[in-house]
């Protein structure tokens, strides 16, 4: 249900153009269907659409809160239908403060109503079967949860009212704040953890098993999770089929030594590509804001990999999938001095470190790769459209294998999948069958010039020689180490 376009408050605080009941019903429908986490999407259109939804909800919520008798209703709607980690506006609390005080004097107080309902159900002798008792228990549990919410909101509203009315020297608000902190500690712990998995794109991993381990107070938690990514391929018969790449995740959580909060310090990601026997694995370390580490992770990082001297960042699940697939990702990083910089990062899948991780190569602005200049070397359809180009650039920077249309010889259009090749200063091109398109074919189709194809071929051969030389050197080094160990054993 959409709210009317022309709704407003008159000078007496009455809603015009819609009733409170209809506006509340409209808000419930829109809040239930809203994409609250669109900011974490790879798709610019999804983010834009989500922001538009949330802005409209906030605007109508303010109207409801400032209408006569609508403040408490707005608070209740928000806490019933908005995600737990997205706080209501302080304006809603201020609008509700006077209304709450009036309600507390009468029988309309939601706390009193709920307590009365709970007492009636507890005293009821109906429903003696096991199933009926379980259903009754669940209803009571829901009401207790709502009771905690209402009571917490009353304290918040009164505290804000007192602060705004009597100033910060009033001793009552700190007292109420202290009591408020004692109410939903478990809720806060879970909300804090849920916010972390959302930021790294792993909301599906926030399972009842993980929550239970946190509520038990386990000092350290290892939590497995599996995510599948679908791809469309054209098979040998020329038919399109959907294949799935699987990423197996192991999350490492650690409880703070000073609070009940948990921190996701790192996660292992193992990629199993569709149709491939071998897997690729990497441990991704997560930092806090702007290079500041999460509480509780310093000792672990120092002991295992000495991360404090490395650039700090936060990798999402999708970025880990793209990196394990061999594609580069453009990241905002923070060095050990707290200085921010941007760079392309890419796993060297041929080079492993002693800890089992693949070496992470980094290409900053001084390397000279400019994605904007590179994409213009290719006949990508609609590239002159600013919106299309913006979405394309954002997708490639996130490491996605992006589907585009090329316009080649005789204006023939073909579907191509592209990804940046940082070291070659070009794009890697793949056909609908998932195979890389050779430079010769690209030149024949007039997607690139013959001179550019020759230049790319020389770069590619030089890179292969360097890689083979490094592999040979490592083989010799490893062989020498094994021989030394054998001699030591013999001695």
Coordinates of C-alpha atoms in Angstrom, one line a residue:
X1 CA 0.0 0.0 0.0
X2 CA 1.5 3.3 -1.1
X3 CA 0.9 6.5 0.9
X4 CA -0.7 9.5 -0.9
X5 CA 1.6 12.0 -2.4
X6 CA 0.0 15.0 -0.7
X7 CA -0.3 14.3 3.1
X8 CA 0.6 17.0 5.7
X9 CA -0.1 18.3 9.2
X10 CA -2.4 21.2 9.8
X11 CA -1.7 23.8 12.4
X12 CA -3.4 21.7 15.1
X13 CA -1.3 18.6 14.4
X14 CA -4.0 16.7 12.5
X15 CA -3.1 14.5 9.5
X16 CA -4.6 15.8 6.3
X17 CA -5.0 13.6 3.2
X18 CA -4.9 10.3 5.1
X19 CA -6.0 8.8 8.4
X20 CA -3.5 7.6 11.0
X21 CA -4.7 4.1 10.6
X22 CA -4.2 4.1 6.8
X23 CA -0.8 5.8 7.1
X24 CA 0.3 3.2 9.7
X25 CA -0.9 0.3 7.4
X26 CA 1.0 1.8 4.5
X27 CA 4.2 2.1 6.6
X28 CA 3.9 -1.5 7.8
X29 CA 3.7 -2.8 4.2
X30 CA 6.5 -0.6 3.0
X31 CA 8.8 -1.4 6.0
X32 CA 8.2 -5.2 5.5
X33 CA 9.1 -5.0 1.8
X34 CA 11.9 -2.4 2.0
X35 CA 15.5 -3.2 1.2
X36 CA 17.1 -1.9 4.4
X37 CA 20.6 -3.1 3.4
X38 CA 20.7 -1.9 -0.2
X39 CA 23.9 0.1 0.6
X40 CA 25.8 -3.1 0.7
X41 CA 24.6 -4.2 -2.8
X42 CA 27.0 -4.3 -5.8
X43 CA 24.3 -2.9 -8.0
X44 CA 24.0 0.9 -8.1
X45 CA 20.3 0.7 -9.2
X46 CA 19.5 -1.5 -6.1
X47 CA 21.3 1.0 -3.8
X48 CA 19.4 4.0 -5.4
X49 CA 16.0 2.2 -5.2
X50 CA 16.7 1.2 -1.6
X51 CA 17.6 4.7 -0.5
X52 CA 14.5 6.1 -2.1
X53 CA 12.4 3.6 -0.1
X54 CA 14.0 4.3 3.2
X55 CA 13.8 8.1 2.7
X56 CA 10.1 7.9 2.0
X57 CA 9.5 5.7 5.0
X58 CA 11.4 8.1 7.3
X59 CA 9.5 11.1 5.9
X60 CA 6.1 9.5 6.6
X61 CA 7.2 8.2 10.0
X62 CA 8.0 11.8 11.0
X63 CA 4.6 12.9 9.9
X64 CA 2.9 10.1 12.0
X65 CA 5.1 10.9 15.0
X66 CA 4.2 14.6 15.0
X67 CA 0.5 14.0 14.5
X68 CA -1.9 14.1 17.4
X69 CA -1.5 10.8 19.4
X70 CA 0.8 9.3 16.7
X71 CA 4.2 9.4 18.4
X72 CA 4.0 6.2 20.4
X73 CA 2.4 4.4 17.4
X74 CA 5.4 5.5 15.3
X75 CA 7.9 4.2 17.9
X76 CA 6.1 0.8 18.0
X77 CA 5.9 0.5 14.2
X78 CA 9.7 1.2 14.0
X79 CA 10.7 -1.4 16.6
X80 CA 8.3 -4.0 15.3
X81 CA 9.1 -3.7 11.6
X82 CA 12.6 -2.1 11.2
X83 CA 15.7 -4.2 11.6
X84 CA 17.1 -4.3 15.1
X85 CA 20.5 -2.6 14.2
X86 CA 18.9 0.4 12.5
X87 CA 18.0 2.9 15.2
X88 CA 14.9 5.1 15.2
X89 CA 15.5 8.8 14.8
X90 CA 15.8 10.8 18.1
X91 CA 13.0 13.0 16.8
X92 CA 10.6 10.1 17.3
X93 CA 11.7 9.7 20.9
X94 CA 11.3 13.5 21.6
X95 CA 7.8 13.5 20.0
X96 CA 6.9 10.5 22.1
X97 CA 8.1 11.8 25.5
X98 CA 5.0 13.9 26.4
X99 CA 2.7 11.2 25.0
X100 CA 4.4 8.5 27.1
X101 CA 4.0 10.6 30.3
X102 CA 0.3 11.0 29.5
X103 CA -0.2 7.3 28.8
X104 CA 1.6 6.3 32.0
X105 CA -1.2 8.0 34.0
X106 CA -4.0 5.9 32.3
X107 CA -4.9 2.4 31.2
X108 CA -3.5 2.9 27.7
X109 CA 0.1 2.4 28.8
X110 CA 1.4 -0.5 26.6
X111 CA 3.5 -1.8 29.4
X112 CA 0.5 -2.1 31.7
X113 CA -1.5 -3.7 28.9
X114 CA 1.1 -6.3 28.2
X115 CA 1.7 -7.2 31.8
X116 CA -2.1 -7.7 32.2
X117 CA -2.1 -9.9 29.1
X118 CA 0.8 -11.9 30.4
X119 CA -0.9 -12.5 33.8
X120 CA -4.1 -13.6 32.1
X121 CA -2.3 -16.1 30.0
X122 CA -0.1 -17.5 32.8
X123 CA -3.3 -18.0 35.0
X124 CA -5.2 -19.7 32.1
X125 CA -5.6 -23.4 32.5
X126 CA -6.6 -24.0 28.9
X127 CA -4.2 -25.9 26.6
X128 CA -2.7 -28.7 28.5
X129 CA -1.3 -30.7 25.5
X130 CA 2.5 -30.5 24.8
X131 CA 1.9 -28.7 21.5
X132 CA -0.5 -26.2 23.1
X133 CA 1.9 -25.5 25.9
X134 CA 4.8 -24.9 23.4
X135 CA 2.6 -22.5 21.5
X136 CA 1.6 -20.7 24.7
X137 CA 5.3 -20.5 25.7
X138 CA 6.3 -19.0 22.3
X139 CA 3.5 -16.4 22.7
X140 CA 4.7 -15.5 26.2
X141 CA 8.2 -15.3 24.9
X142 CA 7.2 -12.8 22.2
X143 CA 5.3 -10.7 24.7
X144 CA 8.2 -10.6 27.1
X145 CA 10.4 -9.4 24.3
X146 CA 7.9 -6.7 23.4
X147 CA 7.7 -5.7 27.1
X148 CA 11.4 -5.2 27.2
X149 CA 11.2 -3.1 24.0
X150 CA 8.4 -0.9 25.4
X151 CA 10.0 -0.4 28.8
X152 CA 13.3 0.4 27.1
X153 CA 11.7 3.0 24.8
X154 CA 9.8 4.6 27.8
X155 CA 13.1 5.1 29.6
X156 CA 14.8 6.4 26.5
X157 CA 11.9 8.8 25.8
X158 CA 11.8 10.1 29.4
X159 CA 15.6 10.5 29.5
X160 CA 15.6 12.6 26.3
X161 CA 12.7 14.7 27.5
X162 CA 14.4 15.4 30.8
X163 CA 17.7 16.2 29.1
X164 CA 16.1 18.6 26.7
X165 CA 13.9 20.2 29.4
X166 CA 16.3 20.5 32.3
X167 CA 19.7 20.4 30.7
X168 CA 22.7 18.0 31.0
X169 CA 23.2 18.7 34.8
X170 CA 20.1 16.9 35.7
X171 CA 21.1 13.7 37.5
X172 CA 18.0 11.7 36.5
X173 CA 19.0 11.0 32.8
X174 CA 22.4 9.3 33.7
X175 CA 20.5 7.2 36.2
X176 CA 18.0 6.1 33.6
X177 CA 20.7 5.5 31.1
X178 CA 22.5 3.1 33.5
X179 CA 19.3 1.1 34.1
X180 CA 18.6 1.1 30.3
X181 CA 22.0 -0.5 29.7
X182 CA 21.0 -3.4 32.1
X183 CA 17.9 -4.3 30.1
X184 CA 18.7 -6.0 26.8
X185 CA 22.4 -7.0 27.0
X186 CA 21.9 -10.1 25.0
X187 CA 20.0 -8.1 22.3
X188 CA 22.9 -5.6 22.1
X189 CA 25.4 -8.4 21.8
X190 CA 23.6 -10.1 19.0
X191 CA 22.8 -6.7 17.2
X192 CA 26.5 -5.8 17.4
X193 CA 27.5 -9.2 15.8
X194 CA 24.8 -9.0 13.2
X195 CA 26.0 -5.6 12.1
X196 CA 29.4 -7.1 11.4
X197 CA 28.2 -9.9 9.2
X198 CA 26.0 -7.5 7.3
X199 CA 29.0 -5.3 6.5
X200 CA 31.0 -8.2 5.1
X201 CA 28.0 -9.6 3.1
X202 CA 27.4 -12.7 5.3
X203 CA 24.0 -12.0 6.8
X204 CA 22.9 -15.6 5.9
X205 CA 25.7 -16.9 8.2
X206 CA 24.0 -15.4 11.3
X207 CA 22.3 -18.7 12.2
X208 CA 20.6 -19.8 15.4
X209 CA 23.7 -21.9 16.2
X210 CA 26.0 -18.9 16.1
X211 CA 23.6 -16.8 18.2
X212 CA 23.4 -19.7 20.8
X213 CA 27.2 -19.9 21.1
X214 CA 27.3 -16.1 21.7
X215 CA 24.6 -16.2 24.3
X216 CA 26.4 -19.0 26.0
X217 CA 29.4 -16.7 26.3
X218 CA 31.9 -18.9 24.5
X219 CA 35.3 -17.1 24.5
X220 CA 36.1 -18.1 20.9
X221 CA 33.8 -19.4 18.1
X222 CA 34.6 -21.0 14.8
X223 CA 31.5 -20.9 12.6
X224 CA 31.2 -22.6 9.2
X225 CA 29.1 -21.2 6.4
X226 CA 28.6 -22.0 2.7
X227 CA 27.6 -19.7 -0.1
X228 CA 27.0 -20.6 -3.8
X229 CA 27.3 -18.2 -6.7
X230 CA 25.5 -19.0 -10.0
X231 CA 27.0 -18.4 -13.4
X232 CA 25.5 -18.9 -16.9
X233 CA 27.6 -20.8 -19.4
X234 CA 27.0 -22.0 -22.9
X235 CA 27.9 -25.7 -23.1
X236 CA 29.4 -27.7 -26.0
X237 CA 25.9 -28.2 -27.5
X238 CA 25.4 -24.4 -27.6
X239 CA 22.8 -24.4 -24.9
X240 CA 22.8 -22.1 -21.8
X241 CA 23.1 -23.8 -18.5
X242 CA 23.5 -22.5 -14.9
X243 CA 26.5 -23.7 -12.9
X244 CA 27.4 -23.0 -9.3
X245 CA 30.6 -22.0 -7.7
X246 CA 30.8 -22.8 -3.9
X247 CA 32.6 -20.8 -1.3
X248 CA 33.1 -22.6 2.1
X249 CA 33.6 -20.1 4.9
X250 CA 35.0 -20.6 8.4
X251 CA 34.4 -17.5 10.6
X252 CA 36.6 -16.8 13.6
X253 CA 34.9 -14.9 16.4
X254 CA 36.4 -13.7 19.6
X255 CA 34.7 -12.3 22.7
X256 CA 35.9 -9.0 24.0
X257 CA 37.7 -9.1 27.4
X258 CA 35.9 -6.0 28.6
X259 CA 32.3 -6.3 27.2
X260 CA 29.8 -9.0 26.0
X261 CA 30.5 -8.1 22.4
X262 CA 32.0 -10.4 19.8
X263 CA 34.4 -9.5 17.0
X264 CA 34.8 -11.2 13.6
X265 CA 38.6 -11.1 13.3
X266 CA 39.1 -13.2 10.2
X267 CA 37.5 -15.8 8.0
X268 CA 38.9 -18.7 5.8
X269 CA 37.4 -18.9 2.3
X270 CA 37.8 -21.9 0.1
X271 CA 36.5 -21.7 -3.5
X272 CA 35.3 -24.7 -5.4
X273 CA 34.7 -23.6 -9.0
X274 CA 32.1 -25.5 -11.0
X275 CA 33.7 -28.4 -13.0
X276 CA 37.1 -28.0 -11.2
X277 CA 38.7 -30.6 -8.9
X278 CA 41.1 -28.2 -7.2
X279 CA 40.1 -25.6 -4.6
X280 CA 41.6 -22.3 -3.8
X281 CA 41.9 -21.2 -0.2
X282 CA 42.8 -17.9 1.6
X283 CA 42.5 -16.4 5.1
X284 CA 41.1 -12.8 5.0
X285 CA 41.8 -10.6 8.1
X286 CA 39.4 -8.0 9.1
X287 CA 40.2 -4.7 10.7
X288 CA 38.0 -2.1 12.4
X289 CA 37.5 1.4 11.3
X290 CA 40.2 3.3 9.5
X291 CA 42.9 0.8 10.4
X292 CA 42.0 0.5 14.1
X293 CA 41.9 -3.2 15.1
X294 CA 38.9 -4.8 16.7
X295 CA 39.1 -5.3 20.5
X296 CA 40.6 -8.7 21.1
X297 CA 42.3 -9.3 17.8
X298 CA 45.7 -7.8 18.4
X299 CA 47.2 -10.8 20.3
X300 CA 46.0 -13.2 17.7
X301 CA 47.2 -11.2 14.7
X302 CA 50.6 -10.6 16.3
X303 CA 51.0 -14.3 17.1
X304 CA 49.9 -15.7 13.8
X305 CA 50.7 -13.2 11.0
X306 CA 51.8 -9.9 12.5
X307 CA 49.1 -8.0 10.8
X308 CA 49.8 -4.8 12.6
X309 CA 52.5 -3.9 10.1
X310 CA 50.3 -4.6 7.1
X311 CA 47.7 -2.4 5.4
X312 CA 44.3 -2.8 7.1
X313 CA 41.0 -3.3 5.3
X314 CA 37.8 -5.1 5.4
X315 CA 37.0 -7.7 2.7
X316 CA 33.4 -8.8 1.9
X317 CA 32.3 -12.3 1.0
X318 CA 31.8 -11.3 -2.6
X319 CA 35.2 -9.7 -2.8
X320 CA 36.8 -12.8 -1.4
X321 CA 35.0 -14.9 -4.1
X322 CA 36.2 -12.5 -6.8
X323 CA 39.8 -12.5 -5.5
X324 CA 39.9 -16.3 -5.2
X325 CA 38.6 -16.4 -8.8
X326 CA 41.8 -14.5 -9.8
X327 CA 40.2 -11.1 -10.4
X328 CA 41.5 -7.8 -9.0
X329 CA 39.5 -5.6 -6.5
X330 CA 39.9 -1.9 -6.1
X331 CA 40.0 -1.2 -2.3
X332 CA 40.3 1.8 0.1
X333 CA 43.1 0.7 2.4
X334 CA 44.7 2.1 5.5
X335 CA 48.4 1.6 6.3
X336 CA 50.1 1.1 9.7
X337 CA 50.4 4.9 10.1
X338 CA 46.6 5.3 9.7
X339 CA 47.0 6.9 6.3
X340 CA 44.3 6.1 3.7
X341 CA 45.0 5.2 0.1
X342 CA 43.4 3.3 -2.8
X343 CA 44.9 0.4 -4.7
X344 CA 44.1 -2.6 -6.8
X345 CA 44.7 -5.8 -4.9
X346 CA 44.9 -9.3 -6.5
X347 CA 45.9 -12.7 -5.2
X348 CA 48.9 -14.3 -6.8
X349 CA 47.5 -17.8 -7.2
X350 CA 50.9 -19.2 -8.2
X351 CA 52.7 -17.9 -5.1
X352 CA 52.0 -19.1 -1.5
X353 CA 53.4 -17.7 1.7
X354 CA 54.7 -19.9 4.6
X355 CA 51.4 -19.5 6.4
X356 CA 49.5 -21.1 3.5
X357 CA 48.0 -17.8 2.2
X358 CA 48.5 -16.7 -1.4
X359 CA 50.6 -13.5 -1.8
X360 CA 48.4 -10.4 -2.1
X361 CA 49.8 -8.1 -4.8
X362 CA 49.0 -4.4 -4.5
X363 CA 49.0 -1.8 -7.3
X364 CA 48.5 1.8 -6.2
X365 CA 48.0 4.9 -8.3
X366 CA 51.7 5.1 -9.1
X367 CA 51.5 1.8 -11.0
X368 CA 49.7 3.7 -13.8
X369 CA 46.7 1.6 -14.4
X370 CA 43.6 3.7 -15.0
X371 CA 40.4 1.7 -15.5
X372 CA 38.6 4.7 -17.1
X373 CA 41.2 4.9 -19.9
X374 CA 41.4 1.1 -20.4
X375 CA 37.6 0.5 -20.9
X376 CA 37.6 3.2 -23.6
X377 CA 40.0 1.0 -25.7
X378 CA 37.2 -1.5 -26.3
X379 CA 33.9 -1.2 -28.3
X380 CA 31.6 -1.5 -25.3
X381 CA 28.0 -0.7 -26.2
X382 CA 26.4 2.2 -24.3
X383 CA 29.7 3.3 -22.8
X384 CA 28.8 6.9 -23.6
X385 CA 25.8 6.6 -21.3
X386 CA 27.0 8.1 -18.0
X387 CA 24.8 5.9 -15.8
X388 CA 25.8 2.7 -17.6
X389 CA 29.5 3.6 -17.4
X390 CA 29.2 4.4 -13.7
X391 CA 27.6 1.1 -12.9
X392 CA 30.1 -0.7 -15.1
X393 CA 33.1 0.9 -13.4
X394 CA 31.7 0.2 -9.9
X395 CA 31.1 -3.5 -10.8
X396 CA 34.6 -4.0 -12.2
X397 CA 36.2 -2.2 -9.2
X398 CA 34.4 -4.7 -6.9
X399 CA 36.0 -7.5 -8.8
X400 CA 32.9 -8.8 -10.6
X401 CA 33.1 -10.6 -14.0
X402 CA 30.9 -8.1 -15.8
X403 CA 28.7 -9.0 -18.8
X404 CA 28.7 -6.4 -21.6
X405 CA 27.9 -6.1 -25.3
X406 CA 30.7 -5.5 -27.8
X407 CA 30.1 -3.9 -31.2
X408 CA 32.7 -5.2 -33.7
X409 CA 33.2 -5.8 -37.3
X410 CA 30.2 -4.9 -39.5
X411 CA 28.5 -3.7 -36.4
X412 CA 28.0 -7.2 -35.2
X413 CA 27.0 -7.4 -31.5
X414 CA 28.3 -10.1 -29.2
X415 CA 28.0 -10.8 -25.4
X416 CA 31.4 -10.7 -23.7
X417 CA 32.5 -11.0 -20.0
X418 CA 35.2 -8.6 -18.9
X419 CA 37.6 -8.1 -16.0
X420 CA 40.6 -5.7 -15.6
X421 CA 44.1 -7.0 -16.3
X422 CA 46.2 -4.7 -14.2
X423 CA 49.7 -5.8 -15.2
X424 CA 48.8 -5.8 -18.9
X425 CA 47.0 -2.5 -18.9
X426 CA 44.0 -4.1 -20.6
X427 CA 40.9 -6.2 -20.1
X428 CA 40.6 -9.9 -19.9
X429 CA 37.8 -11.0 -22.2
X430 CA 35.7 -14.2 -21.9
X431 CA 33.1 -15.7 -24.1
X432 CA 29.8 -17.1 -23.0
X433 CA 31.4 -20.5 -22.7
X434 CA 33.6 -19.1 -19.9
X435 CA 36.8 -19.5 -21.9
X436 CA 39.3 -16.6 -22.4
X437 CA 39.1 -15.1 -25.9
X438 CA 42.6 -15.1 -27.6
X439 CA 44.1 -11.8 -28.7
X440 CA 44.1 -12.9 -32.3
X441 CA 40.4 -13.4 -32.2
X442 CA 39.9 -10.0 -30.6
X443 CA 41.8 -8.4 -33.4
X444 CA 40.0 -10.4 -36.1
X445 CA 36.6 -9.2 -34.7
X446 CA 38.1 -5.6 -34.7
X447 CA 37.5 -5.3 -30.9
X448 CA 41.1 -4.1 -30.6
X449 CA 43.7 -2.9 -33.1
X450 CA 46.4 -5.2 -34.4
X451 CA 49.1 -3.1 -32.9
X452 CA 47.4 -3.3 -29.5
X453 CA 47.1 -7.1 -29.9
X454 CA 50.9 -7.3 -30.6
X455 CA 51.8 -5.2 -27.6
X456 CA 49.6 -7.3 -25.4
X457 CA 51.1 -10.5 -26.7
X458 CA 54.6 -9.3 -25.9
X459 CA 53.6 -8.3 -22.3
X460 CA 51.9 -11.6 -21.8
X461 CA 54.9 -13.6 -22.9
X462 CA 57.3 -11.5 -20.7
X463 CA 55.0 -12.0 -17.7
X464 CA 54.9 -15.8 -18.3
X465 CA 58.7 -15.9 -18.5
X466 CA 59.1 -14.1 -15.2
X467 CA 56.5 -16.3 -13.5
X468 CA 58.2 -19.5 -14.8
X469 CA 61.6 -18.2 -13.7
X470 CA 60.2 -17.5 -10.2
X471 CA 58.6 -21.0 -10.1
X472 CA 61.9 -22.6 -11.1
X473 CA 63.8 -20.6 -8.4
X474 CA 61.3 -21.7 -5.7
X475 CA 61.6 -25.4 -6.8
X476 CA 65.4 -25.2 -6.4
X477 CA 65.0 -23.5 -3.0
X478 CA 62.5 -26.1 -1.8
X479 CA 64.7 -28.9 -3.1
X480 CA 67.7 -27.5 -1.3
X481 CA 65.8 -27.2 2.0
X482 CA 64.6 -30.8 1.8
X483 CA 68.2 -32.0 1.1
X484 CA 69.5 -30.0 4.1
X485 CA 66.8 -31.6 6.3
X486 CA 67.8 -35.1 5.2
X487 CA 71.5 -34.4 5.9
X488 CA 70.6 -33.1 9.4
X489 CA 68.6 -36.3 10.1
X490 CA 71.5 -38.5 8.9
X491 CA 73.9 -36.6 11.2

